[in-house]
mmCIF file of C-alpha atoms and ligand atoms in Angstrom:
data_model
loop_
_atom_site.group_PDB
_atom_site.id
_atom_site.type_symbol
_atom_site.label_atom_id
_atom_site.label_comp_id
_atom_site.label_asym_id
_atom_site.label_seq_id
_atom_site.Cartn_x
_atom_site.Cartn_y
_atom_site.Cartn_z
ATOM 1 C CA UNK A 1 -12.599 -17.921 -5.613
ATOM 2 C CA UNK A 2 -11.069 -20.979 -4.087
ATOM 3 C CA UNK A 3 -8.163 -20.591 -1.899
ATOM 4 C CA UNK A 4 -5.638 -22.714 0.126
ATOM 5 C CA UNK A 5 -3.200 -21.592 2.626
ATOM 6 C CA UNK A 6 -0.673 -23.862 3.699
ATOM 7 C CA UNK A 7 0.584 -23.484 7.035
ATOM 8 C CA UNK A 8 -1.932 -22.440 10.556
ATOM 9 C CA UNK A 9 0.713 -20.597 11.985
ATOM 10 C CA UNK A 10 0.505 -17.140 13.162
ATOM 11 C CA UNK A 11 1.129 -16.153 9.249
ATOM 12 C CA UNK A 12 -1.824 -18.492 7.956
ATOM 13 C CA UNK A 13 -4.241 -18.018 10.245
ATOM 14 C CA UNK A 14 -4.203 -14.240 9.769
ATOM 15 C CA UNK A 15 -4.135 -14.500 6.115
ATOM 16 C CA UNK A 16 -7.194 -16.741 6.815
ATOM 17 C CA UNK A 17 -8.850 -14.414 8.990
ATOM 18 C CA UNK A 18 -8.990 -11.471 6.756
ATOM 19 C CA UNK A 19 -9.927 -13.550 4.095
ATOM 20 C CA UNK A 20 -12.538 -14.699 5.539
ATOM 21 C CA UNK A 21 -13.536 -11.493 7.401
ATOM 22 C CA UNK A 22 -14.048 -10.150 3.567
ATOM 23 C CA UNK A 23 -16.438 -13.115 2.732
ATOM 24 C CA UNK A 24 -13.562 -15.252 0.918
ATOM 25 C CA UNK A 25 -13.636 -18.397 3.563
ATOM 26 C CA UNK A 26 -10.147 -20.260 2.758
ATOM 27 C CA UNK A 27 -8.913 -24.193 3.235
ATOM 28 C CA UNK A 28 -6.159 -23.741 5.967
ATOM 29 C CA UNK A 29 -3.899 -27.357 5.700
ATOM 30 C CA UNK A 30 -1.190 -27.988 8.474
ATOM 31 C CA UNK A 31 0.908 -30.542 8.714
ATOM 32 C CA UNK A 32 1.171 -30.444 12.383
ATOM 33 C CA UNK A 33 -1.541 -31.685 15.477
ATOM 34 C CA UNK A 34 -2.066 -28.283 16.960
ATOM 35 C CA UNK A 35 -2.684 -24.812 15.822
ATOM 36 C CA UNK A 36 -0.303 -21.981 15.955
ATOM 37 C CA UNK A 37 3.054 -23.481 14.517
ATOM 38 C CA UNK A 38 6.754 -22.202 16.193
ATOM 39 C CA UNK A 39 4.021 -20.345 18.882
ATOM 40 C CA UNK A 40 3.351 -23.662 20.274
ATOM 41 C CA UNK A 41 2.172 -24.985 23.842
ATOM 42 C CA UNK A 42 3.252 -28.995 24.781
ATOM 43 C CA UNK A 43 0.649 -31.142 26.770
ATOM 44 C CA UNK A 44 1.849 -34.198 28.174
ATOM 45 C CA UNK A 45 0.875 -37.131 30.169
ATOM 46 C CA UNK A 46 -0.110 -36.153 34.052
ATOM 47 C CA UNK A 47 -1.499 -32.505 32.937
ATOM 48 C CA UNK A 48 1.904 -31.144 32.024
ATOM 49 C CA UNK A 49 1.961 -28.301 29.887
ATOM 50 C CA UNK A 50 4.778 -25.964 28.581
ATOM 51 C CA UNK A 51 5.017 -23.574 25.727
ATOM 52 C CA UNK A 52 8.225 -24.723 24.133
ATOM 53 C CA UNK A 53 8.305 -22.086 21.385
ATOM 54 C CA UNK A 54 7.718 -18.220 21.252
ATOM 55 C CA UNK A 55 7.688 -17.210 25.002
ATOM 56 C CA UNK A 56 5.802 -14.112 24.655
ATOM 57 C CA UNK A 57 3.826 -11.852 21.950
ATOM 58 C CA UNK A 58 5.354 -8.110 21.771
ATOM 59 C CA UNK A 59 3.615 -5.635 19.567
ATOM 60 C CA UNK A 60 4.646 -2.385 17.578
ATOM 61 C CA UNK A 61 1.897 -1.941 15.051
ATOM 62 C CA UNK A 62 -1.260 -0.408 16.025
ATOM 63 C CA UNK A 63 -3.372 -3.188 14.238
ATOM 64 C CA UNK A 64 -1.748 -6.186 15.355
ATOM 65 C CA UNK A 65 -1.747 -4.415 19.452
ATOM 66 C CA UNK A 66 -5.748 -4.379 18.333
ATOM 67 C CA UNK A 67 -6.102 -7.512 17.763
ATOM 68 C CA UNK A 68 -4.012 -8.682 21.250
ATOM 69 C CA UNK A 69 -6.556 -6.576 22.840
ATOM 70 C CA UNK A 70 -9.690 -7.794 21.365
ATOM 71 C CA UNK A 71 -8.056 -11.709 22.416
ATOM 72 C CA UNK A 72 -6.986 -10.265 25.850
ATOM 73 C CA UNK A 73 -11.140 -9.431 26.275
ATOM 74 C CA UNK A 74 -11.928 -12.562 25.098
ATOM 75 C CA UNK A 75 -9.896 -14.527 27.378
ATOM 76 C CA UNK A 76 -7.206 -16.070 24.620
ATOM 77 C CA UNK A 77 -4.499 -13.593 25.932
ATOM 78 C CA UNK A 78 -3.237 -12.298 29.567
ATOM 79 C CA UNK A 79 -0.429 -10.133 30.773
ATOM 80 C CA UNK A 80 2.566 -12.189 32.312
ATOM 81 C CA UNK A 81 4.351 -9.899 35.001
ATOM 82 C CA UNK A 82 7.547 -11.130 34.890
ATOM 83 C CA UNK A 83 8.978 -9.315 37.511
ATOM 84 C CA UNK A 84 11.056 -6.832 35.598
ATOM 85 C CA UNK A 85 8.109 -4.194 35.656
ATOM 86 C CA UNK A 86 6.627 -4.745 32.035
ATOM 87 C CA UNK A 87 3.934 -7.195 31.579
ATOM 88 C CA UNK A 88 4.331 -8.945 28.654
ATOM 89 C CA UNK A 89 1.577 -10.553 26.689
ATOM 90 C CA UNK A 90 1.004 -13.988 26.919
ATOM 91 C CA UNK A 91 -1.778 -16.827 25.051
ATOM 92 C CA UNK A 92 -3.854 -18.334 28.114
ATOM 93 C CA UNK A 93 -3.967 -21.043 29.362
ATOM 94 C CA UNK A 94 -0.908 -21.643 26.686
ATOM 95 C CA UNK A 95 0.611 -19.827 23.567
ATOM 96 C CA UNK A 96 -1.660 -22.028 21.086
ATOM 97 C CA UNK A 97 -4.726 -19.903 22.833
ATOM 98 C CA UNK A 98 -4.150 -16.778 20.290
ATOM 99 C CA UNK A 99 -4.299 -19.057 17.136
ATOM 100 C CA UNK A 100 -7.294 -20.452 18.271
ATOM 101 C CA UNK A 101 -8.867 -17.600 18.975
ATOM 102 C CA UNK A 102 -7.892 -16.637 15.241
ATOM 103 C CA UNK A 103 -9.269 -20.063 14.056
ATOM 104 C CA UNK A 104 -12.473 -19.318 15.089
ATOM 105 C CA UNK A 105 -14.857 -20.845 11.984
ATOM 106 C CA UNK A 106 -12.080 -21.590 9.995
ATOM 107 C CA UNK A 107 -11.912 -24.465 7.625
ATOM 108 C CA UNK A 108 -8.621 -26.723 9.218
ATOM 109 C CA UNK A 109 -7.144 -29.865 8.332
ATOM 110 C CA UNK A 110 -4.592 -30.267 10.480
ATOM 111 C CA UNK A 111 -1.919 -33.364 10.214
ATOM 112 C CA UNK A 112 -2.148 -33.113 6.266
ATOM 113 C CA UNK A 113 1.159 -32.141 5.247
ATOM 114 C CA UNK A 114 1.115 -30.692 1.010
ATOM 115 C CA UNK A 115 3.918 -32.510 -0.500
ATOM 116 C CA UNK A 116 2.858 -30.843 -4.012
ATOM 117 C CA UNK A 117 2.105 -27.499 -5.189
ATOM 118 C CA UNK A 118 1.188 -27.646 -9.382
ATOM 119 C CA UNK A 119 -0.167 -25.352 -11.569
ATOM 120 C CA UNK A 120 -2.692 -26.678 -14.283
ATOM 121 C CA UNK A 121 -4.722 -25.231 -16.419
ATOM 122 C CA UNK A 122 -7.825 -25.196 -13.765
ATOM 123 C CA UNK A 123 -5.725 -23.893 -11.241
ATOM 124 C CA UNK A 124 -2.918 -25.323 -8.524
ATOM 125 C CA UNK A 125 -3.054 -28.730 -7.549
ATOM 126 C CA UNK A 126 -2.616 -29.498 -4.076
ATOM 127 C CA UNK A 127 -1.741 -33.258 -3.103
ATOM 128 C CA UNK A 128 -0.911 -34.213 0.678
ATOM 129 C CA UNK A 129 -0.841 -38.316 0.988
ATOM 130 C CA UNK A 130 -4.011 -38.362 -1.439
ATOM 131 C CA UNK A 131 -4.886 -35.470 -4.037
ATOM 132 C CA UNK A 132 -6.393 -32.575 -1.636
ATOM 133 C CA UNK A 133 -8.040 -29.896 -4.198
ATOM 134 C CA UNK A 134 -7.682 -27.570 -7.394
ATOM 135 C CA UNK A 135 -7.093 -23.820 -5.976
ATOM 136 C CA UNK A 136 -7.153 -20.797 -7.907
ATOM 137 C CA UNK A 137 -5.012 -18.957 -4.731
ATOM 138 C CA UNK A 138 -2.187 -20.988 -2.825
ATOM 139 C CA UNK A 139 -0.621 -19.247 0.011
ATOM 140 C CA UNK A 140 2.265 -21.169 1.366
ATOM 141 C CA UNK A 141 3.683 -19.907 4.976
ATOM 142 C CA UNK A 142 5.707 -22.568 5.914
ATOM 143 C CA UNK A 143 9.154 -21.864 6.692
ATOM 144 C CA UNK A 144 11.313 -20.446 3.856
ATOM 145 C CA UNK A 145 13.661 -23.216 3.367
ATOM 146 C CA UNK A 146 10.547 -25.397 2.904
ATOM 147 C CA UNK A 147 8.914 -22.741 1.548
ATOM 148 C CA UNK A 148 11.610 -22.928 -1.039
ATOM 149 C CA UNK A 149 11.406 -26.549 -1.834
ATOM 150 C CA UNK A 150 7.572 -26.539 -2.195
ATOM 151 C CA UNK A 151 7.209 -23.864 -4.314
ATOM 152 C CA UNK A 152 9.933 -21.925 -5.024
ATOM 153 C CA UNK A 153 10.423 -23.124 -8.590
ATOM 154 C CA UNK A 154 6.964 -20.989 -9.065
ATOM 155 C CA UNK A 155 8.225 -17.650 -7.235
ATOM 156 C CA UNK A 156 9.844 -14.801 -8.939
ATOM 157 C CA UNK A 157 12.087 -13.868 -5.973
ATOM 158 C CA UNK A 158 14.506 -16.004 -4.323
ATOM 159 C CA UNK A 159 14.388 -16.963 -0.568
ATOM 160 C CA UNK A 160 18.227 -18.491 -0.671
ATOM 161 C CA UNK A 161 19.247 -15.365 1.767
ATOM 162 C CA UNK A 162 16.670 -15.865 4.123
ATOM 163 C CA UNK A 163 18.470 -17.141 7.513
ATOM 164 C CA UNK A 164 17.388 -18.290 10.643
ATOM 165 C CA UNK A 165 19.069 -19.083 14.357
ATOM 166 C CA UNK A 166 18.261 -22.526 15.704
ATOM 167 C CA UNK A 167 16.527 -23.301 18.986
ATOM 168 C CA UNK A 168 17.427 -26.339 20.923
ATOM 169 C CA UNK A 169 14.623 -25.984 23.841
ATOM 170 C CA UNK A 170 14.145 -28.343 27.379
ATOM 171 C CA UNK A 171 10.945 -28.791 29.069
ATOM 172 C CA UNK A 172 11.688 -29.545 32.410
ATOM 173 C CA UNK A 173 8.790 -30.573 35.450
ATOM 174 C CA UNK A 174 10.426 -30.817 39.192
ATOM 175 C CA UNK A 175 8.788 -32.328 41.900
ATOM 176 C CA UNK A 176 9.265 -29.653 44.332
ATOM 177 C CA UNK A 177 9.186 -25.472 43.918
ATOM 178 C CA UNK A 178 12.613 -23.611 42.844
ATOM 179 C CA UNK A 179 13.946 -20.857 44.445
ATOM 180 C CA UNK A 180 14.518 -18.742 41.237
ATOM 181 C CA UNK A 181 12.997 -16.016 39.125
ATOM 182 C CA UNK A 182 10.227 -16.809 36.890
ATOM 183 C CA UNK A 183 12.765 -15.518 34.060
ATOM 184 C CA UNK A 184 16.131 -15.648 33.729
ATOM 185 C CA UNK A 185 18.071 -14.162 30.386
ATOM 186 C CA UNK A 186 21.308 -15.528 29.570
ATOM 187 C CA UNK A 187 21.977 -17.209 32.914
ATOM 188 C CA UNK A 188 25.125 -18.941 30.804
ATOM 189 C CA UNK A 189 26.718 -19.178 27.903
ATOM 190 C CA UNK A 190 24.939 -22.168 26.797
ATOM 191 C CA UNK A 191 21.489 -21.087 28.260
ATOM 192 C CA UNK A 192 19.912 -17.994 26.946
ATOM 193 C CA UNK A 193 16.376 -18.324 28.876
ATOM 194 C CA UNK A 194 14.665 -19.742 31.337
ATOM 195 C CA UNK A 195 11.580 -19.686 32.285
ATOM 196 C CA UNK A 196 8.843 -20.729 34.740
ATOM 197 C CA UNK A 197 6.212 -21.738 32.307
ATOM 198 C CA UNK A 198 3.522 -23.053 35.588
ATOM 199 C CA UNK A 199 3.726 -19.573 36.474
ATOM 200 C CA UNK A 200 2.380 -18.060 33.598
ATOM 201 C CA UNK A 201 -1.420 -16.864 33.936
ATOM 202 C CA UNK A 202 -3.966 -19.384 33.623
ATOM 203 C CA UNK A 203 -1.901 -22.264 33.808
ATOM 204 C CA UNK A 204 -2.221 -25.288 35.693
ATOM 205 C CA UNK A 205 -0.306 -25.173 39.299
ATOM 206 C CA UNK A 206 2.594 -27.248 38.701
ATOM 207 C CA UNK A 207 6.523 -27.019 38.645
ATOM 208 C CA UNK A 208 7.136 -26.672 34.766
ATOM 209 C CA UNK A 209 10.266 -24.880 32.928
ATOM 210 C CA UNK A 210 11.576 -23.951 29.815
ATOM 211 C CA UNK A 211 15.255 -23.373 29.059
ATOM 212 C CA UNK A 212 16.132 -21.951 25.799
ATOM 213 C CA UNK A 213 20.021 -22.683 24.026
ATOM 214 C CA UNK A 214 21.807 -19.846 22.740
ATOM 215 C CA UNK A 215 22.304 -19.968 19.365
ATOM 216 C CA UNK A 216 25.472 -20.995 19.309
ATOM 217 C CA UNK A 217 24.782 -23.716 21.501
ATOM 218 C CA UNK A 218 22.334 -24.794 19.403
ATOM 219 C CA UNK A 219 24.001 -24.583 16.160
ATOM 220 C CA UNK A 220 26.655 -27.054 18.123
ATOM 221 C CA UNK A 221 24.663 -29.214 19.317
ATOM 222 C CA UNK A 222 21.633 -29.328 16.297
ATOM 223 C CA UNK A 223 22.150 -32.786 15.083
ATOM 224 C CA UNK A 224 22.536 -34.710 18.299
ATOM 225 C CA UNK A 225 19.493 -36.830 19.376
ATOM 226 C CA UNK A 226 16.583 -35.317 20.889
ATOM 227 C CA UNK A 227 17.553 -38.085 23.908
ATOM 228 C CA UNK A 228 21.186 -36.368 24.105
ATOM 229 C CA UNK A 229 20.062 -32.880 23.499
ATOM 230 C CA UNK A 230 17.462 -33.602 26.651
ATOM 231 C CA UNK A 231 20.015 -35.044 28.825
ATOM 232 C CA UNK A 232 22.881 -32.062 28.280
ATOM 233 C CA UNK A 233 20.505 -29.358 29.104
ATOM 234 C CA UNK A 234 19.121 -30.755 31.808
ATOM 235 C CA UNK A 235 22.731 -31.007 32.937
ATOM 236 C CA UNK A 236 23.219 -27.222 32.400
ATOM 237 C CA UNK A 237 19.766 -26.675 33.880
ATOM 238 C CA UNK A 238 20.678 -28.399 37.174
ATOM 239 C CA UNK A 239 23.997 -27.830 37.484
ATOM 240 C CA UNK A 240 22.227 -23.571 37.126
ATOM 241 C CA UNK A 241 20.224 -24.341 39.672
ATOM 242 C CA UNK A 242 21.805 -26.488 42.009
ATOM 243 C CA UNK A 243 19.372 -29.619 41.445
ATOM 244 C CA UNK A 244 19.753 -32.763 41.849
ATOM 245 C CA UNK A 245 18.128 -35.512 39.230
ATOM 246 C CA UNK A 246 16.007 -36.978 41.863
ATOM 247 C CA UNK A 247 14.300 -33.766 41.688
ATOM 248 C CA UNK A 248 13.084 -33.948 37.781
ATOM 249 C CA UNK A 249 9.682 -35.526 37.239
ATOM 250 C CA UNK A 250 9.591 -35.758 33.663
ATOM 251 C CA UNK A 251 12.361 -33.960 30.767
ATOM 252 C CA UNK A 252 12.473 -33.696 27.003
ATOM 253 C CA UNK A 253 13.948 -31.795 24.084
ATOM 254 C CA UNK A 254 12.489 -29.841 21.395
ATOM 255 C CA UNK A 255 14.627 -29.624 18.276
ATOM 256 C CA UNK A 256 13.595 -26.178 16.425
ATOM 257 C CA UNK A 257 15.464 -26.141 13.584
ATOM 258 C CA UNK A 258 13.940 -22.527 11.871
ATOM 259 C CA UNK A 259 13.305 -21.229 14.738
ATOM 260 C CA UNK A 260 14.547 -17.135 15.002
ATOM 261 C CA UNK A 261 14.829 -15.076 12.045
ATOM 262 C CA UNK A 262 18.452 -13.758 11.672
ATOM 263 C CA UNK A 263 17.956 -12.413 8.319
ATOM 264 C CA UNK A 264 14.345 -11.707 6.660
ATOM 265 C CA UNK A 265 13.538 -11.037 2.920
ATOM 266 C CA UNK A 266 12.784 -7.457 3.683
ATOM 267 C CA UNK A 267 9.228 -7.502 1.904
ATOM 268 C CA UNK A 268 5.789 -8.543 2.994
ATOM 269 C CA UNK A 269 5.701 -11.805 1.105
ATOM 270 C CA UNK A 270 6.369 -13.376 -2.830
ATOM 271 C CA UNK A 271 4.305 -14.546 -5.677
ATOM 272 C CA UNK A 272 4.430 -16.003 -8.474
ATOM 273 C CA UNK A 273 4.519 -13.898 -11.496
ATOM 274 C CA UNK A 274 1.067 -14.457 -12.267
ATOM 275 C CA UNK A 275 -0.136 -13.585 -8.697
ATOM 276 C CA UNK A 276 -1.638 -16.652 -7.993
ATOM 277 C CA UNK A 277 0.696 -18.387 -5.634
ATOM 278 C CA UNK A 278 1.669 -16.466 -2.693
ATOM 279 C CA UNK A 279 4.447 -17.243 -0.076
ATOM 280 C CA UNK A 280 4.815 -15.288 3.466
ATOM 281 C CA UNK A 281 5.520 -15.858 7.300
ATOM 282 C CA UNK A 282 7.822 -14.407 9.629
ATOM 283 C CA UNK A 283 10.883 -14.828 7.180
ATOM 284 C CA UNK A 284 9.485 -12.342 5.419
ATOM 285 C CA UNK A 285 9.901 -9.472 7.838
ATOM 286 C CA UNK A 286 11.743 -10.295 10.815
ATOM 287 C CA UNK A 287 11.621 -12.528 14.086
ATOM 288 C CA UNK A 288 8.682 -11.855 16.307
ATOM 289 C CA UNK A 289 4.693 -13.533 15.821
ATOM 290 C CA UNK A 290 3.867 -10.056 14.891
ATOM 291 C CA UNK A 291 6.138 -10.268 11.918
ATOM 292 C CA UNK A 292 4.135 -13.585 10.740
ATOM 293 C CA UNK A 293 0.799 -11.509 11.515
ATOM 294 C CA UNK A 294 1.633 -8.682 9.362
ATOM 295 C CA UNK A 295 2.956 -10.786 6.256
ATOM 296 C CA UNK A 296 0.128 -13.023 6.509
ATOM 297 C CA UNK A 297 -2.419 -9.886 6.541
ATOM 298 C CA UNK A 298 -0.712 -8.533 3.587
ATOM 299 C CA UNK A 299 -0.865 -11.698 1.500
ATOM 300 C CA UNK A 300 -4.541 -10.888 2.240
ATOM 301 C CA UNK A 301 -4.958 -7.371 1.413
ATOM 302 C CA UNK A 302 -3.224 -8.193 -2.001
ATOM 303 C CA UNK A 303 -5.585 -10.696 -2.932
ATOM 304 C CA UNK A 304 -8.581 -8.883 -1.544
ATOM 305 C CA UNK A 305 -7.155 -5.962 -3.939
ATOM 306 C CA UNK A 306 -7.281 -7.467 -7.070
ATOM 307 C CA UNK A 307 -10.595 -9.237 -6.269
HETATM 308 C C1 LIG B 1 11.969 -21.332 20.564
HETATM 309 C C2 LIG B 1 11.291 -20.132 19.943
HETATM 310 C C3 LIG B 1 11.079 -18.992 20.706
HETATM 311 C C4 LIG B 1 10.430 -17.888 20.145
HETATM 312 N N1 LIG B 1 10.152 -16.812 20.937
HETATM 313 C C5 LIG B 1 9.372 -15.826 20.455
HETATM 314 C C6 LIG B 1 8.849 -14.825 21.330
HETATM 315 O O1 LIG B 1 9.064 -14.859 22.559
HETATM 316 N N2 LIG B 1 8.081 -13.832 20.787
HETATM 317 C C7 LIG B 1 7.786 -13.803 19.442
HETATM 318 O O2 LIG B 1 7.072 -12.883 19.016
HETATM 319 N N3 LIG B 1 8.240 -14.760 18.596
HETATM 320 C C8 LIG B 1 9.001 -15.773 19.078
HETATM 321 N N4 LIG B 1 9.404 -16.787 18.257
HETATM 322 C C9 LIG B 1 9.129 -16.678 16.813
HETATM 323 C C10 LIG B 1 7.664 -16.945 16.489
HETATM 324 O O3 LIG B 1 7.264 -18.161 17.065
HETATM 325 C C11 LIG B 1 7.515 -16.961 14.971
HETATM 326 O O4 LIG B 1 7.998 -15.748 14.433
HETATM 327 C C12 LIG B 1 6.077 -17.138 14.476
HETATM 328 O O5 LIG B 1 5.353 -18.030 15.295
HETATM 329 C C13 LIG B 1 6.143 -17.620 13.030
HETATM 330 O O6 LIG B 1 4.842 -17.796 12.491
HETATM 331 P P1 LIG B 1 4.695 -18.301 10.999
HETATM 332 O O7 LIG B 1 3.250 -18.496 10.739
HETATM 333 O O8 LIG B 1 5.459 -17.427 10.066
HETATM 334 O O9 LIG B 1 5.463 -19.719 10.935
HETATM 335 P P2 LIG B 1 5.184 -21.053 11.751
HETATM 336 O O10 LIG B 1 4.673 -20.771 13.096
HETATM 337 O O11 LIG B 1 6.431 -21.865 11.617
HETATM 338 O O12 LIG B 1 3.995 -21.762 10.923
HETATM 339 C C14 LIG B 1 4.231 -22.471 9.743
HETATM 340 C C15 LIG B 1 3.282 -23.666 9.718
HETATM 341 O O13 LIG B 1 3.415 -24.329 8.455
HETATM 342 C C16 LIG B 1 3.239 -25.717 8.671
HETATM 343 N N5 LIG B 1 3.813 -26.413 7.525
HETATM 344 C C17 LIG B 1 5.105 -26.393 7.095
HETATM 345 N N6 LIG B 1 5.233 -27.137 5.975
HETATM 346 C C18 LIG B 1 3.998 -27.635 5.708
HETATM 347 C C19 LIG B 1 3.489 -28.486 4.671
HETATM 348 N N7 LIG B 1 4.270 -28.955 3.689
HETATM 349 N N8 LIG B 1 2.169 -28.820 4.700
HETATM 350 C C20 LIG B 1 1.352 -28.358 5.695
HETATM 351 N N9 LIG B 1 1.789 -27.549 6.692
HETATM 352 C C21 LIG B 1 3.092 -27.190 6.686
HETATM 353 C C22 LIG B 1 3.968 -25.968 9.982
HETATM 354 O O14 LIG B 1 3.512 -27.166 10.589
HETATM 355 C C23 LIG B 1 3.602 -24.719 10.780
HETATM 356 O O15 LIG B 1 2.464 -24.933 11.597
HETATM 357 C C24 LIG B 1 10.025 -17.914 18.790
HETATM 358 C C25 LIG B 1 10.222 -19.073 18.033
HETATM 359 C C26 LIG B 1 10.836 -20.174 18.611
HETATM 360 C C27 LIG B 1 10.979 -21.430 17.804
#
């Protein structure tokens, strides 16, 4: 059986995994550069690095806390005290590390975004800036709203109710240490995190931060350019901290647009009514990586069922 998933976030690349653990190798397609999707780590020029999505990877089910363990012995995953008592889990030496520890052997092509998604007679039809392949499983996982305009024509539920918070998030390296905690939540109205990203484990040694909007900041601000939304929360960030500009070494924005789910389907994932096309991902469940995890590993079971 040929299969396709679209998407190598946390979703995909479990869905993938499985799969391929049962001896059902899929083609994983992303349209992004790195692994891992929303849980995402930034490299820049001078050896910068900052994980400008999820922060951290909680875990309630037995299975997924498993698998964090089996990546925590291999070196993909670390405890992060924080300072509050509970060390949270953490990809190392950034968030990307637990996808590619997933990844391993997997069959990626990253930067090839699917634009189509068509059923035939031979199968579905997958075209990306040339035709990419005739599948007879498609598992999308990209985020519902493009979820939706990929292949929701083909799915028997609807994913109109599906809602998500944005995330405007700053990446911030200063020349000189800070006299702060490593985390701060809801330091302001307009901030809801911050955190020192250098002093993660495994890191490099350098003075690197992430700040977080709230919500509401972010649904204000969404459409403003990345430029703009860079220079108003560095403002914020400063002004916090009682920095000056000459301090900042380098700044920029991150625009996440789906980036918290407010509002999930409530079910593990969607097909079509044939069973052939499946659709899953966080959105499906709730907000956390572990959310994507299990939907993705249920797209698989399903399919390994009927097998
Ligand atoms: C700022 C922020 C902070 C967060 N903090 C946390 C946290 O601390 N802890 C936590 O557990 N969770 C956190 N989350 C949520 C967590 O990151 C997500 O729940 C999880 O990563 C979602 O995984 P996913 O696979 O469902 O979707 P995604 O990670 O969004 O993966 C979807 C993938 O599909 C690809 N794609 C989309 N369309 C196409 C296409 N047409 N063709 C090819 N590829 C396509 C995308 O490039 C992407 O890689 C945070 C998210 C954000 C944005």
């Amino acid at each position: 059986m040929k299969i396709a998933i679209i998407g190598s976030g946390m979703a995909g690349l479990a869905c993938a995994a499985r799969l391929s653990k049962a001896g059902l190798p899929p083609t994983v397609y992303d349209k992004g550069r790195g692994l891992g999707g929303r849980m995402a780590t930034r490299r820049v020029e001078g050896g910068l690095q900052f994980d400008h999505g999820a922060q951290t990877i909680p875990c309630e089910d037995s299975a997924f806390c498993t698998l964090l363990e089996d990546a925590r012995a291999s070196g993909h995953v670390a405890d992060w005290d924080m300072g509050d008592g509970t060390p949270k889990a953490v990809g190392t030496p950034g968030m990307t590390a637990l996808a590619k520890y997933l990844a391993q052997g997997l069959d990626l092509y990253q930067q090839t975004e699917i634009t189509s998604v068509t059923q035939t007679g031979a199968g579905w039809d997958l075209t990306a800036d040339h035709a990419v392949g005739t599948y007879d499983r498609v598992i999308c996982t990209a985020p519902a709203p493009q979820t939706g305009k990929l292949v929701g024509h083909a799915l028997t539920d609807t994913l109109d109710h599906v809602a998500y918070a944005p995330s405007l998030t700053l990446m911030v390296a200063l020349n000189r240490p800070l006299d702060a905690p490593d985390t701060q939540a809801n330091p302001t109205d307009a901030l809801a995190w911050i955190a020192h990203d250098s002093a993660k484990p495994g890191r490099p040694s350098q003075y690197c931060w992430v700040t977080q909007a709230s919500a509401e900041w972010s649904v204000t601000h969404l459409e403003l350019s990345k430029d703009e939304i860079a220079a108003r929360m560095l403002d914020l960030f400063l002004t916090h901290h009682g920095l000056e500009a000459t301090d900042v070494a380098y700044a920029t924005a991150h625009r996440w647009r789906y980036a918290l789910i407010t509002h999930p389907l409530g079910q593990s994932f969607v097909t079509s009514p044939d069973g052939t096309l499946y659709a899953g991902g966080d959105w499906c469940l709730g907000p956390h990586i572990e959310h994507a995890w299990r939907s993705g590993t249920a797209i698989a079971q399903d399919i390994l069922r009927a097998a």
